[in-house]
mmCIF file of C-alpha atoms in Angstrom:
data_model
loop_
_atom_site.group_PDB
_atom_site.id
_atom_site.type_symbol
_atom_site.label_atom_id
_atom_site.label_comp_id
_atom_site.label_asym_id
_atom_site.label_seq_id
_atom_site.Cartn_x
_atom_site.Cartn_y
_atom_site.Cartn_z
ATOM 1 C CA MET A 6 97.497 63.458 92.951
ATOM 2 C CA ALA A 7 97.163 67.238 93.347
ATOM 3 C CA ILE A 8 93.587 67.113 92.012
ATOM 4 C CA ASP A 9 92.626 64.370 94.493
ATOM 5 C CA ARG A 10 93.986 66.338 97.436
ATOM 6 C CA LEU A 11 92.238 69.484 96.254
ATOM 7 C CA ALA A 12 88.926 67.616 95.930
ATOM 8 C CA ALA A 13 89.341 66.210 99.435
ATOM 9 C CA MET A 14 90.025 69.658 100.896
ATOM 10 C CA ARG A 15 86.993 71.083 99.081
ATOM 11 C CA ALA A 16 84.724 68.320 100.375
ATOM 12 C CA GLN A 17 85.967 68.921 103.910
ATOM 13 C CA GLN A 18 85.392 72.666 103.618
ATOM 14 C CA GLN A 19 81.889 72.194 102.196
ATOM 15 C CA GLY A 20 81.077 69.932 105.123
ATOM 16 C CA ARG A 21 82.128 72.614 107.580
ATOM 17 C CA ASN A 22 80.138 75.252 105.700
ATOM 18 C CA ALA A 23 77.024 73.058 105.766
ATOM 19 C CA ASN A 24 77.307 72.653 109.563
ATOM 20 C CA THR A 25 77.792 76.364 110.188
ATOM 21 C CA SER A 26 75.266 77.857 107.707
ATOM 22 C CA SER A 27 72.922 80.439 109.218
ATOM 23 C CA PRO A 28 69.150 79.925 109.563
ATOM 24 C CA THR A 29 68.516 82.899 107.301
ATOM 25 C CA GLN A 30 70.404 81.355 104.438
ATOM 26 C CA ALA A 31 68.749 78.006 104.998
ATOM 27 C CA GLY A 32 65.357 79.613 105.180
ATOM 28 C CA GLY A 33 64.920 80.314 101.520
ATOM 29 C CA ASN A 34 66.650 83.467 100.315
ATOM 30 C CA PRO A 35 67.818 82.212 96.910
ATOM 31 C CA HIS A 36 70.242 85.114 96.399
ATOM 32 C CA PRO A 37 71.776 86.180 99.746
ATOM 33 C CA GLN A 38 73.292 89.629 99.516
ATOM 34 C CA ARG A 39 76.822 90.392 100.682
ATOM 35 C CA HIS A 40 78.077 93.931 101.136
ATOM 36 C CA ASP A 41 81.392 95.436 100.155
ATOM 37 C CA HIS A 42 83.021 95.075 103.569
ATOM 38 C CA SER A 43 82.115 91.403 103.811
ATOM 39 C CA TYR A 44 83.877 90.658 100.535
ATOM 40 C CA GLU A 45 86.874 92.744 101.523
ATOM 41 C CA MET A 46 87.341 90.871 104.817
ATOM 42 C CA SER A 47 86.238 87.358 103.872
ATOM 43 C CA ASN A 48 88.931 84.685 103.628
ATOM 44 C CA ILE A 49 91.761 87.221 103.746
ATOM 45 C CA LYS A 50 93.035 86.212 107.160
ATOM 46 C CA ASP A 51 91.652 82.742 107.755
ATOM 47 C CA SER A 52 92.329 81.312 104.298
ATOM 48 C CA ASN A 53 95.617 82.990 103.420
ATOM 49 C CA PRO A 54 98.307 80.299 103.384
ATOM 50 C CA GLN A 55 100.923 82.796 104.548
ATOM 51 C CA LEU A 56 98.940 83.361 107.739
ATOM 52 C CA SER A 57 97.719 79.864 108.522
ATOM 53 C CA GLY A 58 100.163 77.510 106.812
ATOM 54 C CA GLY A 59 103.101 75.779 108.463
ATOM 55 C CA PRO A 60 106.030 73.835 107.121
ATOM 56 C CA GLY A 61 105.725 70.821 104.853
ATOM 57 C CA GLY A 62 102.298 69.249 104.558
ATOM 58 C CA ASP A 63 100.589 71.939 106.651
ATOM 59 C CA SER A 64 101.690 74.597 104.143
ATOM 60 C CA MET A 65 100.326 72.643 101.169
ATOM 61 C CA SER A 66 97.121 71.911 103.072
ATOM 62 C CA ALA A 67 96.628 75.643 103.642
ATOM 63 C CA PHE A 68 97.389 76.271 99.970
ATOM 64 C CA TYR A 69 94.731 73.771 98.827
ATOM 65 C CA THR A 70 92.246 75.356 101.234
ATOM 66 C CA GLU A 71 92.906 78.788 99.746
ATOM 67 C CA ILE A 72 92.611 77.468 96.184
ATOM 68 C CA SER A 73 89.278 75.839 97.041
ATOM 69 C CA SER A 74 88.047 79.054 98.675
ATOM 70 C CA ILE A 75 89.045 81.108 95.615
ATOM 71 C CA GLN A 76 87.191 78.689 93.359
ATOM 72 C CA ASP A 77 84.081 79.130 95.517
ATOM 73 C CA SER A 78 84.456 82.917 95.248
ATOM 74 C CA LEU A 79 84.773 82.598 91.468
ATOM 75 C CA ARG A 80 81.494 80.698 91.376
ATOM 76 C CA THR A 81 79.910 83.487 93.437
ATOM 77 C CA PHE A 82 81.360 86.044 91.017
ATOM 78 C CA ASN A 83 79.884 84.230 88.005
ATOM 79 C CA ASP A 84 76.526 83.868 89.784
ATOM 80 C CA ASN A 85 76.536 87.612 90.467
ATOM 81 C CA VAL A 86 77.241 88.356 86.805
ATOM 82 C CA GLN A 87 74.299 86.174 85.783
ATOM 83 C CA ARG A 88 72.028 87.971 88.264
ATOM 84 C CA ILE A 89 73.261 91.351 86.979
ATOM 85 C CA GLY A 90 72.253 90.259 83.487
ATOM 86 C CA ASP A 91 68.826 89.228 84.805
ATOM 87 C CA LEU A 92 68.364 92.613 86.477
ATOM 88 C CA HIS A 93 69.365 94.403 83.279
ATOM 89 C CA SER A 94 66.814 92.347 81.380
ATOM 90 C CA ARG A 95 64.140 93.156 83.956
ATOM 91 C CA SER A 96 65.025 96.843 83.714
ATOM 92 C CA LEU A 97 64.292 96.770 79.996
ATOM 93 C CA THR A 98 60.789 95.388 80.558
ATOM 94 C CA ASN A 99 59.753 97.242 83.729
ATOM 95 C CA MET A 100 57.110 99.887 83.139
ATOM 96 C CA ASP A 101 56.127 100.570 86.744
ATOM 97 C CA GLU A 102 58.161 103.341 88.359
ATOM 98 C CA GLY A 103 58.199 101.679 91.785
ATOM 99 C CA ASN A 104 59.475 98.382 90.379
ATOM 100 C CA THR A 105 62.062 100.271 88.363
ATOM 101 C CA GLN A 106 63.449 101.969 91.467
ATOM 102 C CA ARG A 107 63.647 98.674 93.374
ATOM 103 C CA ASN A 108 65.390 97.063 90.419
ATOM 104 C CA VAL A 109 67.904 99.919 90.215
ATOM 105 C CA SER A 110 68.600 99.628 93.949
ATOM 106 C CA GLN A 111 69.207 95.880 93.683
ATOM 107 C CA LEU A 112 71.400 96.373 90.634
ATOM 108 C CA ASP A 113 73.539 99.033 92.322
ATOM 109 C CA GLU A 114 74.021 96.869 95.399
ATOM 110 C CA LEU A 115 74.906 93.764 93.402
ATOM 111 C CA ILE A 116 77.339 95.656 91.165
ATOM 112 C CA GLY A 117 79.050 97.063 94.267
ATOM 113 C CA ASP A 118 79.322 93.608 95.841
ATOM 114 C CA THR A 119 80.723 92.141 92.636
ATOM 115 C CA SER A 120 83.259 94.951 92.288
ATOM 116 C CA ALA A 121 84.486 94.388 95.856
ATOM 117 C CA LEU A 122 84.641 90.643 95.269
ATOM 118 C CA SER A 123 86.700 91.083 92.094
ATOM 119 C CA THR A 124 89.193 93.295 93.942
ATOM 120 C CA THR A 125 89.545 90.719 96.709
ATOM 121 C CA LEU A 126 90.047 87.920 94.199
ATOM 122 C CA LYS A 127 92.783 89.884 92.449
ATOM 123 C CA HIS A 128 94.686 90.410 95.706
ATOM 124 C CA ARG A 129 94.305 86.782 96.790
ATOM 125 C CA ILE A 130 95.559 85.418 93.460
ATOM 126 C CA LYS A 131 98.462 87.864 93.542
ATOM 127 C CA ALA A 132 99.322 86.679 97.070
ATOM 128 C CA LEU A 133 99.431 83.074 95.863
ATOM 129 C CA GLU A 134 101.745 84.010 92.991
ATOM 130 C CA MET A 135 104.167 85.735 95.347
ATOM 131 C CA GLN A 136 104.648 82.566 97.402
ATOM 132 C CA GLY A 137 106.534 80.677 94.689
ATOM 133 C CA GLY A 138 108.148 77.436 95.776
ATOM 134 C CA THR A 139 110.541 74.787 94.546
ATOM 135 C CA GLY A 140 110.387 71.111 93.720
ATOM 136 C CA ARG A 141 107.195 69.177 93.209
ATOM 137 C CA ASP A 142 105.146 71.308 95.640
ATOM 138 C CA GLY A 143 106.315 74.475 93.898
ATOM 139 C CA GLN A 144 105.220 73.093 90.541
ATOM 140 C CA ILE A 145 101.791 72.198 91.960
ATOM 141 C CA ARG A 146 101.422 75.726 93.379
ATOM 142 C CA LYS A 147 102.247 77.297 90.011
ATOM 143 C CA GLN A 148 99.813 75.047 88.132
ATOM 144 C CA GLN A 149 96.894 75.558 90.525
ATOM 145 C CA THR A 150 97.486 79.330 90.775
ATOM 146 C CA ALA A 151 97.653 79.632 86.986
ATOM 147 C CA LEU A 152 94.386 77.693 86.741
ATOM 148 C CA VAL A 153 92.388 79.959 89.088
ATOM 149 C CA LYS A 154 93.939 83.015 87.435
ATOM 150 C CA SER A 155 92.791 81.882 83.985
ATOM 151 C CA LYS A 156 89.306 81.193 85.376
ATOM 152 C CA PHE A 157 89.207 84.683 86.887
ATOM 153 C CA VAL A 158 90.291 86.331 83.624
ATOM 154 C CA GLU A 159 87.624 84.310 81.823
ATOM 155 C CA ALA A 160 85.002 85.484 84.345
ATOM 156 C CA ILE A 161 86.066 89.123 83.830
ATOM 157 C CA GLN A 162 85.720 88.760 80.071
ATOM 158 C CA ASN A 163 82.263 87.212 80.489
ATOM 159 C CA TYR A 164 81.219 90.130 82.707
ATOM 160 C CA GLN A 165 82.474 92.581 80.086
ATOM 161 C CA THR A 166 80.468 90.790 77.393
ATOM 162 C CA VAL A 167 77.266 90.931 79.467
ATOM 163 C CA GLU A 168 77.663 94.656 80.131
ATOM 164 C CA GLN A 169 78.450 95.431 76.494
ATOM 165 C CA GLN A 170 75.413 93.493 75.290
ATOM 166 C CA TYR A 171 73.040 95.344 77.599
ATOM 167 C CA ARG A 172 74.621 98.697 76.772
ATOM 168 C CA THR A 173 73.682 97.998 73.157
ATOM 169 C CA LYS A 174 70.161 96.933 74.158
ATOM 170 C CA TYR A 175 69.677 100.087 76.259
ATOM 171 C CA ARG A 176 70.721 102.273 73.341
ATOM 172 C CA GLN A 177 68.360 100.419 71.015
ATOM 173 C CA ARG A 178 65.519 100.928 73.494
ATOM 174 C CA MET A 179 66.301 104.644 73.628
ATOM 175 C CA GLU A 180 66.216 104.868 69.843
ATOM 176 C CA ARG A 181 62.774 103.237 69.783
ATOM 177 C CA GLN A 182 61.452 105.721 72.339
ATOM 178 C CA ILE A 183 62.820 108.621 70.310
ATOM 179 C CA LYS A 184 61.108 107.331 67.174
ATOM 180 C CA ILE A 185 57.831 107.104 69.098
ATOM 181 C CA VAL A 186 58.076 110.806 69.855
ATOM 182 C CA LYS A 187 59.349 111.749 66.402
ATOM 183 C CA PRO A 188 58.862 108.991 63.801
ATOM 184 C CA ASP A 189 60.598 111.018 61.076
ATOM 185 C CA ALA A 190 63.736 111.688 63.145
ATOM 186 C CA THR A 191 66.931 111.441 61.150
ATOM 187 C CA PRO A 192 69.810 109.170 62.262
ATOM 188 C CA GLU A 193 71.768 112.289 63.248
ATOM 189 C CA GLU A 194 68.896 113.523 65.440
ATOM 190 C CA ILE A 195 68.531 110.100 67.054
ATOM 191 C CA LYS A 196 72.254 109.892 67.766
ATOM 192 C CA ALA A 197 72.237 113.399 69.244
ATOM 193 C CA ALA A 198 69.268 112.561 71.475
ATOM 194 C CA VAL A 199 70.854 109.265 72.611
ATOM 195 C CA ASN A 200 74.091 111.016 73.546
ATOM 196 C CA ASP A 201 72.342 113.981 75.171
ATOM 197 C CA GLU A 202 71.401 113.217 78.789
ATOM 198 C CA GLN A 203 68.819 116.020 78.765
ATOM 199 C CA GLY A 204 66.901 114.550 75.849
ATOM 200 C CA GLY A 205 67.794 117.134 73.236
ATOM 201 C CA GLN A 206 65.457 119.270 71.184
ATOM 202 C CA ILE A 207 63.289 116.337 70.109
ATOM 203 C CA PHE A 208 61.718 115.926 73.548
ATOM 204 C CA SER A 209 61.613 119.656 74.192
ATOM 205 C CA GLN A 210 59.507 120.200 71.097
ATOM 206 C CA ALA A 211 57.349 117.157 71.779
ATOM 207 C CA LEU A 212 56.623 118.235 75.341
ATOM 208 C CA ILE A 213 55.448 121.637 74.058
ATOM 209 C CA ASN A 214 53.037 119.884 71.720
ATOM 210 C CA SER A 215 50.013 119.216 73.929
ATOM 211 C CA THR A 216 48.619 116.513 71.625
ATOM 212 C CA ARG A 217 51.636 114.268 72.343
ATOM 213 C CA TYR A 218 52.430 115.491 75.843
ATOM 214 C CA ASN A 219 51.672 112.320 77.874
ATOM 215 C CA GLU A 220 53.295 109.998 75.367
ATOM 216 C CA SER A 221 56.355 112.211 75.129
ATOM 217 C CA ARG A 222 56.630 112.534 78.905
ATOM 218 C CA VAL A 223 56.693 108.741 79.370
ATOM 219 C CA ALA A 224 59.245 108.324 76.590
ATOM 220 C CA TYR A 225 61.365 111.161 77.975
ATOM 221 C CA ARG A 226 61.411 109.601 81.449
ATOM 222 C CA GLU A 227 62.486 106.221 80.062
ATOM 223 C CA VAL A 228 65.222 107.763 77.940
ATOM 224 C CA GLN A 229 66.590 109.494 81.044
ATOM 225 C CA GLU A 230 66.517 106.173 82.922
ATOM 226 C CA ARG A 231 68.365 104.487 80.092
ATOM 227 C CA HIS A 232 70.995 107.218 80.212
ATOM 228 C CA GLU A 233 71.581 106.349 83.870
ATOM 229 C CA ASP A 234 71.763 102.646 83.009
ATOM 230 C CA ILE A 235 74.351 103.314 80.319
ATOM 231 C CA LYS A 236 76.405 105.521 82.655
ATOM 232 C CA ARG A 237 76.391 102.710 85.214
ATOM 233 C CA ILE A 238 77.511 100.210 82.586
ATOM 234 C CA GLU A 239 80.242 102.534 81.292
ATOM 235 C CA LYS A 240 81.613 102.845 84.825
ATOM 236 C CA THR A 241 81.580 99.066 85.300
ATOM 237 C CA LEU A 242 83.278 98.495 81.943
ATOM 238 C CA GLY A 243 86.005 100.959 82.899
ATOM 239 C CA GLU A 244 86.644 99.119 86.172
ATOM 240 C CA LEU A 245 86.676 95.753 84.396
ATOM 241 C CA ALA A 246 89.128 97.049 81.794
ATOM 242 C CA GLN A 247 91.497 98.169 84.563
ATOM 243 C CA LEU A 248 91.066 94.860 86.372
ATOM 244 C CA PHE A 249 91.759 92.941 83.171
ATOM 245 C CA ASN A 250 94.913 95.008 82.602
ATOM 246 C CA ASP A 251 96.058 94.305 86.171
ATOM 247 C CA MET A 252 95.579 90.574 85.670
ATOM 248 C CA SER A 253 97.377 90.747 82.315
ATOM 249 C CA VAL A 254 100.343 92.400 84.048
ATOM 250 C CA LEU A 255 100.350 89.561 86.577
ATOM 251 C CA VAL A 256 100.349 87.046 83.731
ATOM 252 C CA GLU A 257 103.258 88.831 82.028
ATOM 253 C CA GLN A 258 105.185 88.990 85.293
ATOM 254 C CA GLN A 259 104.629 85.301 85.844
ATOM 255 C CA ASP A 260 105.746 84.573 82.273
ATOM 256 C CA ASP A 261 108.929 86.577 82.867
ATOM 257 C CA THR A 262 109.571 84.652 86.071
ATOM 258 C CA ILE A 263 109.006 81.360 84.295
ATOM 259 C CA LYS A 264 111.384 82.397 81.492
ATOM 260 C CA VAL A 265 114.082 83.344 84.008
ATOM 261 C CA THR A 266 113.579 80.052 85.830
ATOM 262 C CA GLU A 267 113.779 78.116 82.581
ATOM 263 C CA THR A 268 116.958 79.983 81.600
ATOM 264 C CA GLN A 269 118.518 79.252 84.968
ATOM 265 C CA ALA A 270 117.484 75.613 84.718
ATOM 266 C CA ALA A 271 118.985 75.375 81.233
ATOM 267 C CA GLY A 272 122.231 76.894 82.540
ATOM 268 C CA VAL A 273 122.336 74.453 85.449
ATOM 269 C CA LYS A 274 121.720 71.563 83.054
ATOM 270 C CA LYS A 275 124.521 72.757 80.772
ATOM 271 C CA ASP A 276 126.928 73.167 83.699
ATOM 272 C CA THR A 277 125.968 69.721 84.991
ATOM 273 C CA GLU A 278 126.590 68.130 81.612
ATOM 274 C CA LEU A 279 129.937 69.944 81.335
ATOM 275 C CA GLY A 280 130.921 68.824 84.815
ATOM 276 C CA LEU A 281 129.896 65.269 84.008
ATOM 277 C CA SER A 282 132.040 65.286 80.850
ATOM 278 C CA HIS A 283 135.000 66.588 82.882
ATOM 279 C CA THR A 284 134.454 63.871 85.456
ATOM 280 C CA LYS A 285 134.395 61.182 82.788
ATOM 281 C CA ALA A 286 137.599 62.570 81.299
ATOM 282 C CA ALA A 287 139.240 62.564 84.724
ATOM 283 C CA VAL A 288 138.191 58.960 85.264
ATOM 284 C CA ARG A 289 139.653 57.949 81.910
ATOM 285 C CA PHE A 290 142.876 59.813 82.736
ATOM 286 C CA ALA A 291 143.106 58.137 86.128
ATOM 287 C CA ILE A 292 142.580 54.677 84.601
ATOM 288 C CA SER A 293 145.218 55.396 81.930
ATOM 289 C CA ALA A 294 147.677 56.677 84.532
ATOM 290 C CA ARG A 295 147.062 53.608 86.686
ATOM 291 C CA LYS A 296 147.770 51.315 83.706
ATOM 292 C CA LYS A 297 150.971 53.212 82.933
ATOM 293 C CA ARG A 298 152.137 52.902 86.541
ATOM 294 C CA TRP A 299 151.583 49.146 86.436
ATOM 295 C CA ALA A 300 153.483 48.908 83.114
ATOM 296 C CA CYS A 301 156.389 50.882 84.566
ATOM 297 C CA PHE A 302 156.397 48.676 87.654
ATOM 298 C CA ILE A 303 156.451 45.480 85.571
ATOM 299 C CA ILE A 304 159.219 46.782 83.289
ATOM 300 C CA THR A 305 161.274 47.850 86.311
ATOM 301 C CA LEU A 306 160.745 44.446 87.897
ATOM 302 C CA ILE A 307 161.854 42.683 84.699
ATOM 303 C CA ILE A 308 164.992 44.884 84.475
ATOM 304 C CA LEU A 309 165.836 44.114 88.103
ATOM 305 C CA ILE A 310 165.412 40.396 87.453
ATOM 306 C CA ILE A 311 167.665 40.586 84.382
ATOM 307 C CA VAL A 312 170.282 42.561 86.304
ATOM 308 C CA GLY A 313 170.099 40.046 89.116
ATOM 309 C CA VAL A 314 170.561 37.128 86.737
ATOM 310 C CA VAL A 315 173.551 38.810 85.003
ATOM 311 C CA VAL A 316 175.198 39.633 88.322
ATOM 312 C CA GLY A 317 174.643 36.080 89.498
ATOM 313 C CA VAL A 318 176.236 34.626 86.385
ATOM 314 C CA LEU A 319 179.288 36.931 86.631
ATOM 315 C CA VAL A 320 179.823 36.126 90.267
ATOM 316 C CA SER A 321 179.577 32.407 89.616
ATOM 317 C CA ARG A 322 182.257 32.608 86.897
ATOM 318 C CA GLN A 323 184.681 34.495 89.102
ATOM 319 C CA THR A 324 184.420 31.834 91.740
#
């Protein structure tokens, strides 16, 4: 039932979005860009159930709307991660300096948008978890919130995997460029040059050698670019690690809440069973007492009858 209502709310929202889409987006930009402030402000006020929901059905309707909106944002997040991977791949193959700069600009902007979107998603999921609830609606809220949270954690892990893969590819590309400049470079020299943002002694010596100047200059420039790419990836991985830890804390907090709720429910069940056993015992006692009262009444009645008969016989003899 919850899934049907969620699907209906999503269909209704998609219909409204289709009617209000801008001409620019309909015109053919396959990857519309959104800036940090747009992600920070989007759906925070209008979609938050605490702000727009009322009692009863209105509250659940607002909750389903927020869940649907979060799912849409998760799809945008995953699309952004895929585009970031595409830009990384293009960066590895670009040889033209102008194209490289445009690619770097697009990559920086998209990474910033995705970072802002991830922060917004974290706050929105946390807001849903804080609402709680009881009964059937409360159970539906917990299930749907846990579902979008798991999808978000999965998206974070996928983003981490993409960044780690391209960090490895960037380092491998740097090693190839170093070997072009110095084919007999030892693994220690290659590692030192990869970790040295200035290029190390290998490029300094190669640039002095006029016979390999042009080749070394091109390789040196690319190695410096790859250093910047790796620094960008290291920063993103650090942010994702912190985000993943934050979401893990939320999961642990929710688990603790669930354990407390289960413990309380078990206690209530035990108390209810104990009370029920006491009630049954009281009923049995009342039935037994009622039977004893009837027995006493019958015995007393029989005694009175016997006494009456004896008295009647004695009186009749005296007369």
